[in-house]
PDB file of C-alpha atoms and ligand atoms in Angstrom:
ATOM      1  CA  MET F   1      -6.457 -11.877  33.787  1.00  0.00           C
ATOM      2  CA  SER F   2      -3.928 -11.054  31.125  1.00  0.00           C
ATOM      3  CA  PRO F   3      -4.131  -7.506  29.625  1.00  0.00           C
ATOM      4  CA  ILE F   4      -5.348  -8.904  26.235  1.00  0.00           C
ATOM      5  CA  SER F   5      -8.135 -10.917  27.754  1.00  0.00           C
ATOM      6  CA  TYR F   6      -9.094  -8.016  30.010  1.00  0.00           C
ATOM      7  CA  ASN F   7      -9.148  -5.629  27.036  1.00  0.00           C
ATOM      8  CA  LEU F   8     -11.143  -8.065  24.954  1.00  0.00           C
ATOM      9  CA  GLN F   9     -13.732  -8.422  27.649  1.00  0.00           C
ATOM     10  CA  ALA F  10     -13.988  -4.600  27.781  1.00  0.00           C
ATOM     11  CA  VAL F  11     -14.361  -4.313  23.982  1.00  0.00           C
ATOM     12  CA  ARG F  12     -17.070  -6.996  23.944  1.00  0.00           C
ATOM     13  CA  GLU F  13     -18.943  -5.025  26.662  1.00  0.00           C
ATOM     14  CA  ARG F  14     -18.559  -1.876  24.559  1.00  0.00           C
ATOM     15  CA  ILE F  15     -20.032  -3.652  21.520  1.00  0.00           C
ATOM     16  CA  ALA F  16     -22.923  -5.021  23.579  1.00  0.00           C
ATOM     17  CA  GLU F  17     -23.565  -1.591  25.017  1.00  0.00           C
ATOM     18  CA  GLY F  18     -23.451   0.052  21.601  1.00  0.00           C
ATOM     19  CA  ALA F  19     -25.733  -2.553  20.082  1.00  0.00           C
ATOM     20  CA  ARG F  20     -28.260  -2.203  22.891  1.00  0.00           C
ATOM     21  CA  ALA F  21     -28.276   1.546  22.549  1.00  0.00           C
ATOM     22  CA  ALA F  22     -29.007   1.161  18.845  1.00  0.00           C
ATOM     23  CA  LEU F  23     -31.714  -1.424  19.520  1.00  0.00           C
ATOM     24  CA  ARG F  24     -29.631  -4.022  17.673  1.00  0.00           C
ATOM     25  CA  ASP F  25     -28.826  -7.660  18.520  1.00  0.00           C
ATOM     26  CA  PRO F  26     -25.217  -7.666  19.717  1.00  0.00           C
ATOM     27  CA  ARG F  27     -24.739 -11.015  17.983  1.00  0.00           C
ATOM     28  CA  ASN F  28     -24.926  -9.086  14.656  1.00  0.00           C
ATOM     29  CA  VAL F  29     -21.779  -7.119  15.516  1.00  0.00           C
ATOM     30  CA  HIS F  30     -18.741  -9.271  15.022  1.00  0.00           C
ATOM     31  CA  LEU F  31     -15.385  -8.407  16.498  1.00  0.00           C
ATOM     32  CA  LEU F  32     -12.377  -8.587  14.241  1.00  0.00           C
ATOM     33  CA  ALA F  33      -9.150  -8.398  16.330  1.00  0.00           C
ATOM     34  CA  VAL F  34      -6.558  -6.465  14.323  1.00  0.00           C
ATOM     35  CA  SER F  35      -3.300  -8.075  15.296  1.00  0.00           C
ATOM     36  CA  LYS F  36      -0.931  -6.334  12.838  1.00  0.00           C
ATOM     37  CA  THR F  37       2.540  -5.635  14.305  1.00  0.00           C
ATOM     38  CA  PHE F  38       1.734  -8.006  17.206  1.00  0.00           C
ATOM     39  CA  GLY F  39       3.230 -11.524  17.331  1.00  0.00           C
ATOM     40  CA  ALA F  40       1.826 -15.031  17.269  1.00  0.00           C
ATOM     41  CA  ASP F  41       1.883 -14.970  21.121  1.00  0.00           C
ATOM     42  CA  ALA F  42      -0.599 -12.116  21.161  1.00  0.00           C
ATOM     43  CA  VAL F  43      -2.899 -13.989  18.734  1.00  0.00           C
ATOM     44  CA  ILE F  44      -2.728 -17.135  20.866  1.00  0.00           C
ATOM     45  CA  GLU F  45      -3.497 -15.190  24.010  1.00  0.00           C
ATOM     46  CA  ALA F  46      -6.544 -13.567  22.385  1.00  0.00           C
ATOM     47  CA  SER F  47      -7.709 -16.925  21.099  1.00  0.00           C
ATOM     48  CA  ASP F  48      -7.350 -18.402  24.568  1.00  0.00           C
ATOM     49  CA  ALA F  49      -9.787 -15.663  25.577  1.00  0.00           C
ATOM     50  CA  GLY F  50     -12.255 -16.841  22.954  1.00  0.00           C
ATOM     51  CA  GLN F  51     -11.367 -14.624  19.944  1.00  0.00           C
ATOM     52  CA  ARG F  52     -11.496 -16.433  16.623  1.00  0.00           C
ATOM     53  CA  ALA F  53     -11.225 -13.731  13.884  1.00  0.00           C
ATOM     54  CA  PHE F  54      -8.055 -11.810  13.234  1.00  0.00           C
ATOM     55  CA  GLY F  55      -7.276  -8.963  10.903  1.00  0.00           C
ATOM     56  CA  GLU F  56      -3.883  -8.366   9.249  1.00  0.00           C
ATOM     57  CA  ASN F  57      -2.478  -5.608   6.924  1.00  0.00           C
ATOM     58  CA  TYR F  58       0.990  -6.830   5.985  1.00  0.00           C
ATOM     59  CA  LEU F  59       1.269  -9.911   3.899  1.00  0.00           C
ATOM     60  CA  GLN F  60       4.620 -11.381   4.856  1.00  0.00           C
ATOM     61  CA  GLU F  61       4.096 -10.603   8.467  1.00  0.00           C
ATOM     62  CA  SER F  62       0.765 -12.283   8.497  1.00  0.00           C
ATOM     63  CA  VAL F  63       1.805 -15.454   6.655  1.00  0.00           C
ATOM     64  CA  ASP F  64       4.810 -15.874   9.030  1.00  0.00           C
ATOM     65  CA  LYS F  65       2.449 -15.290  12.036  1.00  0.00           C
ATOM     66  CA  MET F  66      -0.069 -17.929  10.755  1.00  0.00           C
ATOM     67  CA  ALA F  67       2.698 -20.459  10.442  1.00  0.00           C
ATOM     68  CA  ALA F  68       3.968 -19.645  14.010  1.00  0.00           C
ATOM     69  CA  VAL F  69       0.438 -19.931  15.441  1.00  0.00           C
ATOM     70  CA  ARG F  70      -0.087 -23.237  13.594  1.00  0.00           C
ATOM     71  CA  ALA F  71       3.213 -24.609  14.930  1.00  0.00           C
ATOM     72  CA  ALA F  72       2.359 -23.644  18.510  1.00  0.00           C
ATOM     73  CA  ARG F  73      -1.243 -24.706  18.375  1.00  0.00           C
ATOM     74  CA  PRO F  74      -1.949 -27.195  15.516  1.00  0.00           C
ATOM     75  CA  ASP F  75      -5.518 -27.743  16.544  1.00  0.00           C
ATOM     76  CA  LEU F  76      -6.547 -24.071  16.711  1.00  0.00           C
ATOM     77  CA  SER F  77      -8.969 -23.040  13.988  1.00  0.00           C
ATOM     78  CA  LEU F  78      -8.900 -19.267  13.376  1.00  0.00           C
ATOM     79  CA  GLU F  79     -10.387 -17.031  10.767  1.00  0.00           C
ATOM     80  CA  TRP F  80      -7.950 -14.597   8.964  1.00  0.00           C
ATOM     81  CA  HIS F  81      -9.068 -11.405   7.365  1.00  0.00           C
ATOM     82  CA  PHE F  82      -6.786  -9.319   5.088  1.00  0.00           C
ATOM     83  CA  ILE F  83      -7.600  -5.602   5.588  1.00  0.00           C
ATOM     84  CA  GLY F  84      -4.535  -3.791   4.097  1.00  0.00           C
ATOM     85  CA  PRO F  85      -3.776  -2.334   0.726  1.00  0.00           C
ATOM     86  CA  ILE F  86      -3.317  -4.941  -1.927  1.00  0.00           C
ATOM     87  CA  GLN F  87      -0.612  -4.903  -4.662  1.00  0.00           C
ATOM     88  CA  SER F  88      -1.738  -6.812  -7.745  1.00  0.00           C
ATOM     89  CA  ASN F  89       1.451  -8.957  -7.720  1.00  0.00           C
ATOM     90  CA  LYS F  90       0.771 -10.103  -4.155  1.00  0.00           C
ATOM     91  CA  THR F  91      -2.708 -11.492  -4.588  1.00  0.00           C
ATOM     92  CA  ARG F  92      -1.770 -15.228  -4.663  1.00  0.00           C
ATOM     93  CA  PRO F  93      -0.721 -15.613  -1.008  1.00  0.00           C
ATOM     94  CA  ILE F  94      -3.816 -13.605  -0.003  1.00  0.00           C
ATOM     95  CA  ALA F  95      -6.047 -16.001  -1.995  1.00  0.00           C
ATOM     96  CA  GLU F  96      -4.275 -18.992  -0.429  1.00  0.00           C
ATOM     97  CA  HIS F  97      -4.077 -18.029   3.214  1.00  0.00           C
ATOM     98  CA  PHE F  98      -7.093 -15.846   4.031  1.00  0.00           C
ATOM     99  CA  ASP F  99     -10.760 -16.395   4.691  1.00  0.00           C
ATOM    100  CA  TRP F 100     -11.804 -12.824   4.007  1.00  0.00           C
ATOM    101  CA  VAL F 101     -10.496  -9.760   2.199  1.00  0.00           C
ATOM    102  CA  HIS F 102     -11.917  -6.350   3.162  1.00  0.00           C
ATOM    103  CA  SER F 103      -9.830  -4.117   0.915  1.00  0.00           C
ATOM    104  CA  VAL F 104     -10.807  -4.956  -2.676  1.00  0.00           C
ATOM    105  CA  ASP F 105     -11.182  -1.689  -4.587  1.00  0.00           C
ATOM    106  CA  ARG F 106     -10.757  -2.598  -8.212  1.00  0.00           C
ATOM    107  CA  GLU F 107     -11.821  -5.304 -10.578  1.00  0.00           C
ATOM    108  CA  LYS F 108      -8.300  -6.434 -11.528  1.00  0.00           C
ATOM    109  CA  ILE F 109      -7.583  -7.484  -7.918  1.00  0.00           C
ATOM    110  CA  ALA F 110     -10.857  -9.318  -7.612  1.00  0.00           C
ATOM    111  CA  HIS F 111     -10.146 -11.279 -10.845  1.00  0.00           C
ATOM    112  CA  ARG F 112      -6.763 -12.261  -9.668  1.00  0.00           C
ATOM    113  CA  LEU F 113      -8.106 -13.372  -6.199  1.00  0.00           C
ATOM    114  CA  SER F 114     -10.797 -15.460  -7.834  1.00  0.00           C
ATOM    115  CA  GLU F 115      -8.349 -17.104 -10.240  1.00  0.00           C
ATOM    116  CA  GLN F 116      -5.835 -17.844  -7.593  1.00  0.00           C
ATOM    117  CA  ARG F 117      -8.242 -19.087  -4.865  1.00  0.00           C
ATOM    118  CA  PRO F 118      -7.304 -22.805  -4.361  1.00  0.00           C
ATOM    119  CA  ALA F 119     -10.011 -25.178  -5.450  1.00  0.00           C
ATOM    120  CA  HIS F 120     -10.131 -27.094  -2.206  1.00  0.00           C
ATOM    121  CA  LEU F 121     -10.989 -23.929  -0.180  1.00  0.00           C
ATOM    122  CA  PRO F 122     -14.490 -22.338   0.111  1.00  0.00           C
ATOM    123  CA  PRO F 123     -15.017 -19.081  -1.792  1.00  0.00           C
ATOM    124  CA  LEU F 124     -13.078 -16.100  -0.425  1.00  0.00           C
ATOM    125  CA  ASN F 125     -15.347 -13.623   1.422  1.00  0.00           C
ATOM    126  CA  ILE F 126     -15.006 -10.150  -0.076  1.00  0.00           C
ATOM    127  CA  CYS F 127     -15.782  -6.602   1.079  1.00  0.00           C
ATOM    128  CA  LEU F 128     -15.317  -3.708  -1.269  1.00  0.00           C
ATOM    129  CA  GLN F 129     -13.365  -0.848   0.242  1.00  0.00           C
ATOM    130  CA  VAL F 130     -15.066   2.481  -0.401  1.00  0.00           C
ATOM    131  CA  ASN F 131     -13.424   5.904  -0.255  1.00  0.00           C
ATOM    132  CA  ILE F 132     -16.363   7.236   1.699  1.00  0.00           C
ATOM    133  CA  SER F 133     -14.752  10.493   2.836  1.00  0.00           C
ATOM    134  CA  GLY F 134     -13.597  11.345  -0.651  1.00  0.00           C
ATOM    135  CA  GLU F 135      -9.913  11.815   0.155  1.00  0.00           C
ATOM    136  CA  ASP F 136      -7.467  11.737  -2.720  1.00  0.00           C
ATOM    137  CA  THR F 137      -4.808   9.827  -0.802  1.00  0.00           C
ATOM    138  CA  LYS F 138      -6.942   6.992   0.531  1.00  0.00           C
ATOM    139  CA  SER F 139      -7.409   3.698  -1.178  1.00  0.00           C
ATOM    140  CA  GLY F 140     -10.964   2.579  -1.907  1.00  0.00           C
ATOM    141  CA  ALA F 141     -13.323   2.790  -4.832  1.00  0.00           C
ATOM    142  CA  ALA F 142     -15.272   6.014  -5.278  1.00  0.00           C
ATOM    143  CA  PRO F 143     -18.951   5.650  -4.089  1.00  0.00           C
ATOM    144  CA  GLU F 144     -20.279   6.148  -7.657  1.00  0.00           C
ATOM    145  CA  GLU F 145     -18.021   3.264  -8.883  1.00  0.00           C
ATOM    146  CA  VAL F 146     -19.215   0.822  -6.323  1.00  0.00           C
ATOM    147  CA  ALA F 147     -22.363  -0.608  -7.981  1.00  0.00           C
ATOM    148  CA  ALA F 148     -20.522  -1.583 -11.223  1.00  0.00           C
ATOM    149  CA  LEU F 149     -17.613  -3.039  -9.198  1.00  0.00           C
ATOM    150  CA  ALA F 150     -20.047  -4.992  -6.922  1.00  0.00           C
ATOM    151  CA  LYS F 151     -21.780  -6.527  -9.888  1.00  0.00           C
ATOM    152  CA  ALA F 152     -18.525  -7.587 -11.411  1.00  0.00           C
ATOM    153  CA  VAL F 153     -17.221  -9.088  -8.197  1.00  0.00           C
ATOM    154  CA  ALA F 154     -20.484 -10.932  -7.453  1.00  0.00           C
ATOM    155  CA  ALA F 155     -20.137 -12.700 -10.783  1.00  0.00           C
ATOM    156  CA  LEU F 156     -16.701 -14.214 -10.030  1.00  0.00           C
ATOM    157  CA  PRO F 157     -16.780 -17.905  -9.287  1.00  0.00           C
ATOM    158  CA  ASN F 158     -14.382 -18.278  -6.311  1.00  0.00           C
ATOM    159  CA  LEU F 159     -15.375 -15.151  -4.426  1.00  0.00           C
ATOM    160  CA  LYS F 160     -18.328 -14.428  -2.300  1.00  0.00           C
ATOM    161  CA  LEU F 161     -19.166 -10.802  -2.155  1.00  0.00           C
ATOM    162  CA  ARG F 162     -20.326  -9.994   1.390  1.00  0.00           C
ATOM    163  CA  GLY F 163     -20.460  -6.190   1.688  1.00  0.00           C
ATOM    164  CA  LEU F 164     -18.580  -2.918   2.005  1.00  0.00           C
ATOM    165  CA  MET F 165     -15.754  -1.638   4.123  1.00  0.00           C
ATOM    166  CA  ALA F 166     -14.518   1.917   4.853  1.00  0.00           C
ATOM    167  CA  ILE F 167     -11.888   3.757   6.829  1.00  0.00           C
ATOM    168  CA  PRO F 168     -13.264   7.300   7.106  1.00  0.00           C
ATOM    169  CA  GLU F 169     -11.306  10.376   7.927  1.00  0.00           C
ATOM    170  CA  PRO F 170     -10.755  10.613  11.705  1.00  0.00           C
ATOM    171  CA  ALA F 171     -13.304  12.905  13.453  1.00  0.00           C
ATOM    172  CA  GLU F 172     -13.600  13.883  17.122  1.00  0.00           C
ATOM    173  CA  ASP F 173     -17.276  13.900  17.969  1.00  0.00           C
ATOM    174  CA  THR F 174     -19.735  11.082  17.477  1.00  0.00           C
ATOM    175  CA  ALA F 175     -22.141  12.994  15.175  1.00  0.00           C
ATOM    176  CA  ARG F 176     -19.274  13.713  12.790  1.00  0.00           C
ATOM    177  CA  GLN F 177     -18.078  10.128  13.029  1.00  0.00           C
ATOM    178  CA  ARG F 178     -21.505   8.771  12.140  1.00  0.00           C
ATOM    179  CA  GLU F 179     -21.905  10.676   8.853  1.00  0.00           C
ATOM    180  CA  PRO F 180     -19.600   8.550   6.662  1.00  0.00           C
ATOM    181  CA  PHE F 181     -20.821   5.384   8.298  1.00  0.00           C
ATOM    182  CA  ARG F 182     -24.378   6.386   7.500  1.00  0.00           C
ATOM    183  CA  LYS F 183     -23.341   6.903   3.856  1.00  0.00           C
ATOM    184  CA  LEU F 184     -21.683   3.520   3.686  1.00  0.00           C
ATOM    185  CA  ARG F 185     -24.848   1.868   5.112  1.00  0.00           C
ATOM    186  CA  GLU F 186     -27.015   3.704   2.551  1.00  0.00           C
ATOM    187  CA  LEU F 187     -24.722   2.526  -0.227  1.00  0.00           C
ATOM    188  CA  LEU F 188     -25.128  -1.066   0.944  1.00  0.00           C
ATOM    189  CA  GLU F 189     -28.892  -0.656   1.187  1.00  0.00           C
ATOM    190  CA  GLN F 190     -28.877   0.665  -2.393  1.00  0.00           C
ATOM    191  CA  LEU F 191     -26.893  -2.340  -3.652  1.00  0.00           C
ATOM    192  CA  ASN F 192     -29.377  -4.676  -1.838  1.00  0.00           C
ATOM    193  CA  LYS F 193     -32.261  -2.968  -3.539  1.00  0.00           C
ATOM    194  CA  GLU F 194     -30.550  -3.933  -6.800  1.00  0.00           C
ATOM    195  CA  GLY F 195     -30.564  -7.530  -5.572  1.00  0.00           C
ATOM    196  CA  LEU F 196     -27.058  -8.102  -4.409  1.00  0.00           C
ATOM    197  CA  GLY F 197     -27.968  -9.685  -1.029  1.00  0.00           C
ATOM    198  CA  LEU F 198     -25.054  -8.290   0.979  1.00  0.00           C
ATOM    199  CA  ASP F 199     -24.890  -8.862   4.760  1.00  0.00           C
ATOM    200  CA  THR F 200     -21.655  -7.092   5.835  1.00  0.00           C
ATOM    201  CA  LEU F 201     -20.644  -3.575   6.820  1.00  0.00           C
ATOM    202  CA  SER F 202     -17.032  -3.654   7.962  1.00  0.00           C
ATOM    203  CA  MET F 203     -16.667  -0.240   9.710  1.00  0.00           C
ATOM    204  CA  GLY F 204     -15.420   1.109  13.011  1.00  0.00           C
ATOM    205  CA  MET F 205     -12.050   0.901  14.745  1.00  0.00           C
ATOM    206  CA  SER F 206     -10.913   1.592  18.341  1.00  0.00           C
ATOM    207  CA  ALA F 207     -11.657   5.270  18.161  1.00  0.00           C
ATOM    208  CA  ASP F 208     -14.985   5.197  16.336  1.00  0.00           C
ATOM    209  CA  MET F 209     -16.558   1.759  16.773  1.00  0.00           C
ATOM    210  CA  ASP F 210     -19.471   3.153  18.833  1.00  0.00           C
ATOM    211  CA  ALA F 211     -20.538   5.508  15.999  1.00  0.00           C
ATOM    212  CA  ALA F 212     -20.131   2.628  13.518  1.00  0.00           C
ATOM    213  CA  ILE F 213     -22.294   0.270  15.529  1.00  0.00           C
ATOM    214  CA  ALA F 214     -24.942   2.995  15.854  1.00  0.00           C
ATOM    215  CA  GLU F 215     -25.033   3.116  11.962  1.00  0.00           C
ATOM    216  CA  GLY F 216     -25.166  -0.621  11.498  1.00  0.00           C
ATOM    217  CA  ALA F 217     -21.623  -2.061  11.497  1.00  0.00           C
ATOM    218  CA  THR F 218     -21.644  -5.857  11.372  1.00  0.00           C
ATOM    219  CA  ILE F 219     -17.863  -6.175  11.718  1.00  0.00           C
ATOM    220  CA  VAL F 220     -15.787  -3.788  13.763  1.00  0.00           C
ATOM    221  CA  ARG F 221     -12.018  -3.915  13.266  1.00  0.00           C
ATOM    222  CA  VAL F 222     -10.312  -3.322  16.563  1.00  0.00           C
ATOM    223  CA  GLY F 223      -6.586  -3.268  17.207  1.00  0.00           C
ATOM    224  CA  THR F 224      -5.327  -0.746  19.766  1.00  0.00           C
ATOM    225  CA  ALA F 225      -8.193  -1.311  22.248  1.00  0.00           C
ATOM    226  CA  ILE F 226      -7.304  -5.008  22.402  1.00  0.00           C
ATOM    227  CA  PHE F 227      -3.537  -5.237  21.895  1.00  0.00           C
ATOM    228  CA  GLY F 228      -2.356  -1.737  22.925  1.00  0.00           C
ATOM    229  CA  GLN F 229      -0.368   0.858  20.992  1.00  0.00           C
ATOM    230  CA  ARG F 230       1.491  -0.365  17.916  1.00  0.00           C
ATOM    231  CA  THR F 231       5.141   0.427  17.309  1.00  0.00           C
ATOM    232  CA  TYR F 232       6.070   0.358  13.662  1.00  0.00           C
ATOM    233  CA  ALA F 233       9.762   0.183  14.129  1.00  0.00           C
ATOM    234  CA  ARG F 234      10.013  -3.534  13.168  1.00  0.00           C
TER     235      ARG F 234
HETATM  236  C1  PLP I 301      -4.958  -0.917  11.889  1.00  0.00           C
HETATM  237  C2  PLP I 301      -6.346  -1.014  11.305  1.00  0.00           C
HETATM  238  C3  PLP I 301      -7.427  -1.190  12.201  1.00  0.00           C
HETATM  239  C4  PLP I 301      -7.409  -1.159  13.701  1.00  0.00           C
HETATM  240  O1  PLP I 301      -7.193   0.154  14.115  1.00  0.00           O
HETATM  241  P1  PLP I 301      -7.163   0.551  15.661  1.00  0.00           P
HETATM  242  O2  PLP I 301      -7.363   2.003  15.695  1.00  0.00           O
HETATM  243  O3  PLP I 301      -5.866   0.073  16.243  1.00  0.00           O
HETATM  244  O4  PLP I 301      -8.391  -0.158  16.347  1.00  0.00           O
HETATM  245  C5  PLP I 301      -8.644  -1.333  11.598  1.00  0.00           C
HETATM  246  N1  PLP I 301      -8.869  -1.373  10.256  1.00  0.00           N
HETATM  247  C6  PLP I 301      -7.799  -1.205   9.399  1.00  0.00           C
HETATM  248  C7  PLP I 301      -7.956  -1.234   7.921  1.00  0.00           C
HETATM  249  C8  PLP I 301      -6.524  -1.010   9.889  1.00  0.00           C
HETATM  250  O5  PLP I 301      -5.523  -0.899   9.088  1.00  0.00           O
END
């Protein structure tokens, strides 16, 4: 077995274990393989091991990678999720190339994505990124802004609002890790009480996916545990 398919198998078992411990159906926890900084070959290797959904942070890198994967495997049908910070002058390629965007944190970005979504494609699936730990430096909407933002995004024609995403401050122990994930879940529940019908909590990475699953994650975004350590000197 290649390292990537071995790691993928281990991550799938970790998800199944976490779901069982939380009395949840493992089929409700989807694995997003975060392939940023890794090449088309790594994506193809993971897809050969059954992985379909891939997460990317850097626009140019991801568009190049998609083209390389398509050239090598024209018949492969993958799902691409944009999870990185979004500059408002870079929305068009995101609207054209991706199936999901997890990092929408302001209305202006959502408007542009909806306007620029090509008519022949299905609506772009959207998660609102929430600054759940309240750090000044992090991107994400403040929790108290989320309801208004959600209503505005839900009204846009070419987007489909699916739920919320967060990247909490790192914490060592599981109890501390669970706190922000619980807050994000409660925020989603509140929005659903207001009738938004959201089904997605995008939370949990290699270091804290177990805590996220315990609090109701429906998508975990996992890079290092699948592809290994990233080197940013590119
Ligand atoms: C890089 C990244 C991940 C994956 O992180 P790992 O710790 O490598 O699993 C998940 N989500 C976002 C938004 C990221 O930027």
